[in-house]
PDB file of N, CA and C in Angstrom:
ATOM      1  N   UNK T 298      27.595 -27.242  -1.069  1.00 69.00           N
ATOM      2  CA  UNK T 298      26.637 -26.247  -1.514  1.00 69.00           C
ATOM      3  C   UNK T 298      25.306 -26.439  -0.808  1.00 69.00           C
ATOM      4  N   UNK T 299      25.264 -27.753  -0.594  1.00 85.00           N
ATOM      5  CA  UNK T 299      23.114 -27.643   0.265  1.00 85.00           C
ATOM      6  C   UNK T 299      23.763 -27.340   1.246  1.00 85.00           C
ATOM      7  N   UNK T 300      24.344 -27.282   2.045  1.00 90.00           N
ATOM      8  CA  UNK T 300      24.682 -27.345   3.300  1.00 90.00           C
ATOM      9  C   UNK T 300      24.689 -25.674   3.783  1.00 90.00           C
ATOM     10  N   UNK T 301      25.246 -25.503   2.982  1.00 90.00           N
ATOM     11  CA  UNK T 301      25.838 -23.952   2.585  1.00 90.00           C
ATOM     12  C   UNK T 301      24.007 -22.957   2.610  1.00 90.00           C
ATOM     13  N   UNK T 302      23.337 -23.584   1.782  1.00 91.00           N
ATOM     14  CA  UNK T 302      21.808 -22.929   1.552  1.00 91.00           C
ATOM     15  C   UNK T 302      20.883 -23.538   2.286  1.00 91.00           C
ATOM     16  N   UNK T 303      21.119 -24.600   2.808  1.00 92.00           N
ATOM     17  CA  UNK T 303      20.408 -24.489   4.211  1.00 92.00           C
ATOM     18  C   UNK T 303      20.856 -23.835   5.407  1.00 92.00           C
ATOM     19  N   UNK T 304      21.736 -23.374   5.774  1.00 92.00           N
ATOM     20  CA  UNK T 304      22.474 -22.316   6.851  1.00 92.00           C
ATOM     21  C   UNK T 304      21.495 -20.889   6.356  1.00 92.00           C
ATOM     22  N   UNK T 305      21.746 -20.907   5.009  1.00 93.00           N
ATOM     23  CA  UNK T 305      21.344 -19.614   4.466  1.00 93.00           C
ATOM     24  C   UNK T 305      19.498 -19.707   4.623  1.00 93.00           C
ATOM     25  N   UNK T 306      18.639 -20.465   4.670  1.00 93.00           N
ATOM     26  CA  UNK T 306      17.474 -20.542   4.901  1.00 93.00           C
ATOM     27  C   UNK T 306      17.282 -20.406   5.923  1.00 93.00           C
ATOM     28  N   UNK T 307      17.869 -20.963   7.263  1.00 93.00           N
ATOM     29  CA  UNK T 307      17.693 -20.831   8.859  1.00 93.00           C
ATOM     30  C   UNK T 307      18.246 -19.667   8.985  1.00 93.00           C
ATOM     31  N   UNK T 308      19.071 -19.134   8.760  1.00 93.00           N
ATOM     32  CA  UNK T 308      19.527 -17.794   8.716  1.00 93.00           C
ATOM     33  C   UNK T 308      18.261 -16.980   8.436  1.00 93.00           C
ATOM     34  N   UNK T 309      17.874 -16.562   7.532  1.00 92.00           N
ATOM     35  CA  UNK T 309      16.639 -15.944   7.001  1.00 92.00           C
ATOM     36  C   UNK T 309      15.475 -16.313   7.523  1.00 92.00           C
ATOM     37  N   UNK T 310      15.541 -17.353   7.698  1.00 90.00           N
ATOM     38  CA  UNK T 310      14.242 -17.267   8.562  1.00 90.00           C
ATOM     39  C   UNK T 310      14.128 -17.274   9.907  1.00 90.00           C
ATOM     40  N   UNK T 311      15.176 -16.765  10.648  1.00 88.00           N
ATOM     41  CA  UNK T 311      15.609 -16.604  12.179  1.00 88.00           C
ATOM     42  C   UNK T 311      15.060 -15.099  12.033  1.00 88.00           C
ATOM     43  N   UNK T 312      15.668 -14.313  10.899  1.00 86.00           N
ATOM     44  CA  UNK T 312      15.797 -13.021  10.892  1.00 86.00           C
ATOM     45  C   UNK T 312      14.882 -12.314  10.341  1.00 86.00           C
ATOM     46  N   UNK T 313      13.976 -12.713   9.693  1.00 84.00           N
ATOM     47  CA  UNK T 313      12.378 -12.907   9.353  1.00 84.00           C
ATOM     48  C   UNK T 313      11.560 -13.051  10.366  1.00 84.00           C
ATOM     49  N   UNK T 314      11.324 -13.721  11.160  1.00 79.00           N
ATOM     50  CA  UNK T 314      11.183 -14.166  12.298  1.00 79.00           C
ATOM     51  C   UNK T 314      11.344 -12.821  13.172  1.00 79.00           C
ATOM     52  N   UNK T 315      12.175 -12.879  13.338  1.00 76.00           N
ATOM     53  CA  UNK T 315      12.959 -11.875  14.640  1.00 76.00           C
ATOM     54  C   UNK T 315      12.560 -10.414  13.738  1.00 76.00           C
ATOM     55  N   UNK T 316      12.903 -10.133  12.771  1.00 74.00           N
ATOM     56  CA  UNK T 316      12.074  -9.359  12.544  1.00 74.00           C
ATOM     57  C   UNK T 316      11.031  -9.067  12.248  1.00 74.00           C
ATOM     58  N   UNK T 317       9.923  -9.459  12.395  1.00 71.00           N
ATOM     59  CA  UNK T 317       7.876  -9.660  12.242  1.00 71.00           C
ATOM     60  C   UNK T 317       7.911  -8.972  13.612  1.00 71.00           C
ATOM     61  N   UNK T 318       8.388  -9.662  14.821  1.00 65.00           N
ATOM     62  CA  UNK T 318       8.350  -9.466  15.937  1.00 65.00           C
ATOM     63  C   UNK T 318       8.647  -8.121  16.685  1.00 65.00           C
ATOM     64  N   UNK T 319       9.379  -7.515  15.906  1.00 66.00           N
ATOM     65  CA  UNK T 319       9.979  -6.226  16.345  1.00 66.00           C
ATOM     66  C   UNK T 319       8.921  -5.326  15.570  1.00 66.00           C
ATOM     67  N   UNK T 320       7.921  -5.066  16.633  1.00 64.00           N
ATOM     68  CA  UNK T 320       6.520  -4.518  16.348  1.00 64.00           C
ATOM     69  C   UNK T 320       6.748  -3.256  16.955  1.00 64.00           C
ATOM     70  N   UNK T 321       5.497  -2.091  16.265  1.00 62.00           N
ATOM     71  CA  UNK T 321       5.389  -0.481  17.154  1.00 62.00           C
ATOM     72  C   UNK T 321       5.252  -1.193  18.701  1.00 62.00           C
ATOM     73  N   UNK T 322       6.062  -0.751  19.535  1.00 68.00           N
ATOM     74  CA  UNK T 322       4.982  -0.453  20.898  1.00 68.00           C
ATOM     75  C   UNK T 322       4.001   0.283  21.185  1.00 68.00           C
ATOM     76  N   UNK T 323       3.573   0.143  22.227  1.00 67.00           N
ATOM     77  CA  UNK T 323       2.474   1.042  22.839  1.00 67.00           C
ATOM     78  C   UNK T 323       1.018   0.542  22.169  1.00 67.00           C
ATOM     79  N   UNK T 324       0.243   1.373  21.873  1.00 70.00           N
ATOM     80  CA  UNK T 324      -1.114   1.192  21.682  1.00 70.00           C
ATOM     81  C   UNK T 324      -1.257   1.783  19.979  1.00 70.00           C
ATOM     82  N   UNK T 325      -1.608   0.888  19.832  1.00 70.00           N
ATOM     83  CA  UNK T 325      -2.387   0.375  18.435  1.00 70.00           C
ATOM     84  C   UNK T 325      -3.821   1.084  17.829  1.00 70.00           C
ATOM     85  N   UNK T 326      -3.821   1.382  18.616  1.00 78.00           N
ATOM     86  CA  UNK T 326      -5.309   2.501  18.714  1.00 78.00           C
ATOM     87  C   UNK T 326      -4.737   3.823  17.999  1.00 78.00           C
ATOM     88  N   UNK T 327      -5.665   4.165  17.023  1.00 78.00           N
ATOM     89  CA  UNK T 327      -5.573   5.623  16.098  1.00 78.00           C
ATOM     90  C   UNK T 327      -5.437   6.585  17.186  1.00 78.00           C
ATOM     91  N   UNK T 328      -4.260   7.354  16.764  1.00 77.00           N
ATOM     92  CA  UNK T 328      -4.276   8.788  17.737  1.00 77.00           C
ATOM     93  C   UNK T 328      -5.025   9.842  17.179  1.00 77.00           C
ATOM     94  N   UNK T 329      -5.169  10.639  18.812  1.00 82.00           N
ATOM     95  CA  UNK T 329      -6.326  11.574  18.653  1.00 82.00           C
ATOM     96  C   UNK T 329      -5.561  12.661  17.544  1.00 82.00           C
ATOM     97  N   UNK T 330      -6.247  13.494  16.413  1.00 78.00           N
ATOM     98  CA  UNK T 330      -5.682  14.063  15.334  1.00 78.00           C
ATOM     99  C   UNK T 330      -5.578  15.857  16.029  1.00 78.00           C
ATOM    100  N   UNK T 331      -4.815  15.835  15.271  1.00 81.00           N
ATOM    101  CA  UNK T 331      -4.285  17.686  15.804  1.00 81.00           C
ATOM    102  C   UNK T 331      -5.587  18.773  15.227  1.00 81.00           C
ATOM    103  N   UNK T 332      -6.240  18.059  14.614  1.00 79.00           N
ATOM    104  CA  UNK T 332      -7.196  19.073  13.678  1.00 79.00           C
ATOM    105  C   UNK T 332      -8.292  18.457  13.802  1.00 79.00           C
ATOM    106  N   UNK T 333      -9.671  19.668  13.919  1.00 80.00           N
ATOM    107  CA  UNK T 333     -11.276  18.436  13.823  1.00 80.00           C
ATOM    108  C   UNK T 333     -11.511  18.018  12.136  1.00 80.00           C
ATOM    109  N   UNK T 334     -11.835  16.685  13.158  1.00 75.00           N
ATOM    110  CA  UNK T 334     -12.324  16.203  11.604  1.00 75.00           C
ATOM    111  C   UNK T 334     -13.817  16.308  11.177  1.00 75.00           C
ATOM    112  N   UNK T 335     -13.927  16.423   9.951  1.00 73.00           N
ATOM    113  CA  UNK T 335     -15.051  16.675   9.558  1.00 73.00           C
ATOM    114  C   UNK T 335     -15.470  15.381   8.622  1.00 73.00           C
ATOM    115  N   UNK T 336     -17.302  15.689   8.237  1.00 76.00           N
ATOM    116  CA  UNK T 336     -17.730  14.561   7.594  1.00 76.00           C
ATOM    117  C   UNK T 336     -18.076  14.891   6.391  1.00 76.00           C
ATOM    118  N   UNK T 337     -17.325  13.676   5.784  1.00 74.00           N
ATOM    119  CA  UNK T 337     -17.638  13.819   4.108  1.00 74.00           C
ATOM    120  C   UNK T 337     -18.555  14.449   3.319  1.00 74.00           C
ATOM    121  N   UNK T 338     -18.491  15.345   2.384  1.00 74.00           N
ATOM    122  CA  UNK T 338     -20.167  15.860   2.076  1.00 74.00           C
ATOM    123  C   UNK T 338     -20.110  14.400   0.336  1.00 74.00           C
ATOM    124  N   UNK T 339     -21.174  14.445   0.175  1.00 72.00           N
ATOM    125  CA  UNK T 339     -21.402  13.612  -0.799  1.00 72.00           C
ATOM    126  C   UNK T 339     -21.760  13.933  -1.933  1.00 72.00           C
ATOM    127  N   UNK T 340     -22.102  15.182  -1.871  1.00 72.00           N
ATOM    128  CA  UNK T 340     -22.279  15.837  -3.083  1.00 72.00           C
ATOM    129  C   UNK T 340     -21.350  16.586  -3.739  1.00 72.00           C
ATOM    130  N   UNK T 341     -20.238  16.243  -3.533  1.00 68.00           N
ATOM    131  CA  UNK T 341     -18.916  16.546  -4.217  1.00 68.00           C
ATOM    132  C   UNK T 341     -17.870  15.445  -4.720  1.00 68.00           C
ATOM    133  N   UNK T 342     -18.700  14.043  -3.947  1.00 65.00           N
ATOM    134  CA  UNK T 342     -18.054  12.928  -4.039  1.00 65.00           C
ATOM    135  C   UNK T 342     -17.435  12.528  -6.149  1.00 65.00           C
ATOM    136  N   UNK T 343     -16.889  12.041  -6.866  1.00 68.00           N
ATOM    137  CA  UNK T 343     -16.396  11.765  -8.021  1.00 68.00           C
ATOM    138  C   UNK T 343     -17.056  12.655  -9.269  1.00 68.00           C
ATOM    139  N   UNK T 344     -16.532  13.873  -9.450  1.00 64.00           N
ATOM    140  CA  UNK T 344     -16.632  14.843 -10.096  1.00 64.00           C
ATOM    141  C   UNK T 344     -16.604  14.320 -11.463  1.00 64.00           C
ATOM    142  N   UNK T 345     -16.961  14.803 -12.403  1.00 71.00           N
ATOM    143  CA  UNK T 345     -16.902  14.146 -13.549  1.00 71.00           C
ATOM    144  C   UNK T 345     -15.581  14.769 -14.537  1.00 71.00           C
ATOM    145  N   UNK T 346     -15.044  14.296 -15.348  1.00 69.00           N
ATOM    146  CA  UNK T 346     -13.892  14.705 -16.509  1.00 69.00           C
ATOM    147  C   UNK T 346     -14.530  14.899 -16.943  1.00 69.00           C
ATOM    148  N   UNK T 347     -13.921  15.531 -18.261  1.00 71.00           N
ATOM    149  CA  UNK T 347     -13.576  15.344 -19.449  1.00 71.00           C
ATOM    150  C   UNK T 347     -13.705  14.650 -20.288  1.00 71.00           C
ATOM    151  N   UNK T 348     -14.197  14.067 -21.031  1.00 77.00           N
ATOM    152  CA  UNK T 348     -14.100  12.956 -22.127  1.00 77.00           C
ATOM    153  C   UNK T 348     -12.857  13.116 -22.850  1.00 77.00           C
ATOM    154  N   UNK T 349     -11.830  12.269 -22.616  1.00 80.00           N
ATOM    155  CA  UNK T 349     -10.634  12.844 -23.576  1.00 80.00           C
ATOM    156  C   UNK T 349     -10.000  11.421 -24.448  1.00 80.00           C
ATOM    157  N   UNK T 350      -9.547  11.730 -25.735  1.00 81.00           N
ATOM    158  CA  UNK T 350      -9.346  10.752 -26.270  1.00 81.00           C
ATOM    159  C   UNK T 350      -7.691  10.318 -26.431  1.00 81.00           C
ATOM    160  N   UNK T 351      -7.669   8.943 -26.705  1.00 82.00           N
ATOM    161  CA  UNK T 351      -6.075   8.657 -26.190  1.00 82.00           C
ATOM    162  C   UNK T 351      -5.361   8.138 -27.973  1.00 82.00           C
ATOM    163  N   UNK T 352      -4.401   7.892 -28.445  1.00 83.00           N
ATOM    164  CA  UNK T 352      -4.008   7.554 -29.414  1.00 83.00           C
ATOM    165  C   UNK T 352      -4.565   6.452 -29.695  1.00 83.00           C
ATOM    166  N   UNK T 353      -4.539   5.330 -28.568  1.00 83.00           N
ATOM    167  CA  UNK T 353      -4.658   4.085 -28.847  1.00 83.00           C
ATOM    168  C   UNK T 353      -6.679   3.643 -29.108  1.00 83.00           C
ATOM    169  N   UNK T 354      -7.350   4.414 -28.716  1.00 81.00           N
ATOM    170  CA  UNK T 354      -8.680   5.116 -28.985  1.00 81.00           C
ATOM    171  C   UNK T 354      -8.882   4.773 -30.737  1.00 81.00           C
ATOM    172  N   UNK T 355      -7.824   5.716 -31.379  1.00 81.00           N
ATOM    173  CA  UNK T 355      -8.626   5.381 -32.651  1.00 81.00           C
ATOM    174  C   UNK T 355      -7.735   3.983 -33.427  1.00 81.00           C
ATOM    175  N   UNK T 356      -6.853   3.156 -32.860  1.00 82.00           N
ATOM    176  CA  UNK T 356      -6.570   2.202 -33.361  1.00 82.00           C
ATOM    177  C   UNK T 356      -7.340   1.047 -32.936  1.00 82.00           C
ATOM    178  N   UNK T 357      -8.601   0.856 -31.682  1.00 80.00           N
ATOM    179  CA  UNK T 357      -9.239   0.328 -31.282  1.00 80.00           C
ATOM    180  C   UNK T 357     -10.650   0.473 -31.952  1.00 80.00           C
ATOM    181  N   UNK T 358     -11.154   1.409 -32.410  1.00 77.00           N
ATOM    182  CA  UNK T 358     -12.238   1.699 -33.232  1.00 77.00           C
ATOM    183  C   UNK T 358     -12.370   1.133 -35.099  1.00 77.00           C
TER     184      UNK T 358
END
């Protein structure tokens, strides 16, 4: 049985290994986008809710 799960550890970690390695090719660099991009406006940034109440609300009170 160790013998057996150490095969099975070098195994896995050959193939762990070997697979990390098997990376995208080419360039790593963000591609240019099909559409212009635009810049954030900030005055729309986290809108406000609702105040809404949950069941567990009034067993906490």
């Amino acid at each position: 049985m160790g013998r057996a799960l150490r095969i099975l550890i070098a195994f896995l970690l050959v193939v762990s290994v070997g697979l990390a390695a098997c990376g995208r090719r080419g360039s790593l660099e963000r591609p240019t986008p099909a559409y212009p991009e635009t810049k954030a406006d900030p005055s729309t940034k986290m809108s406000r809710a609702p105040a809404r109440s949950l069941w567990i609300d009034r067993l906490l009170q």
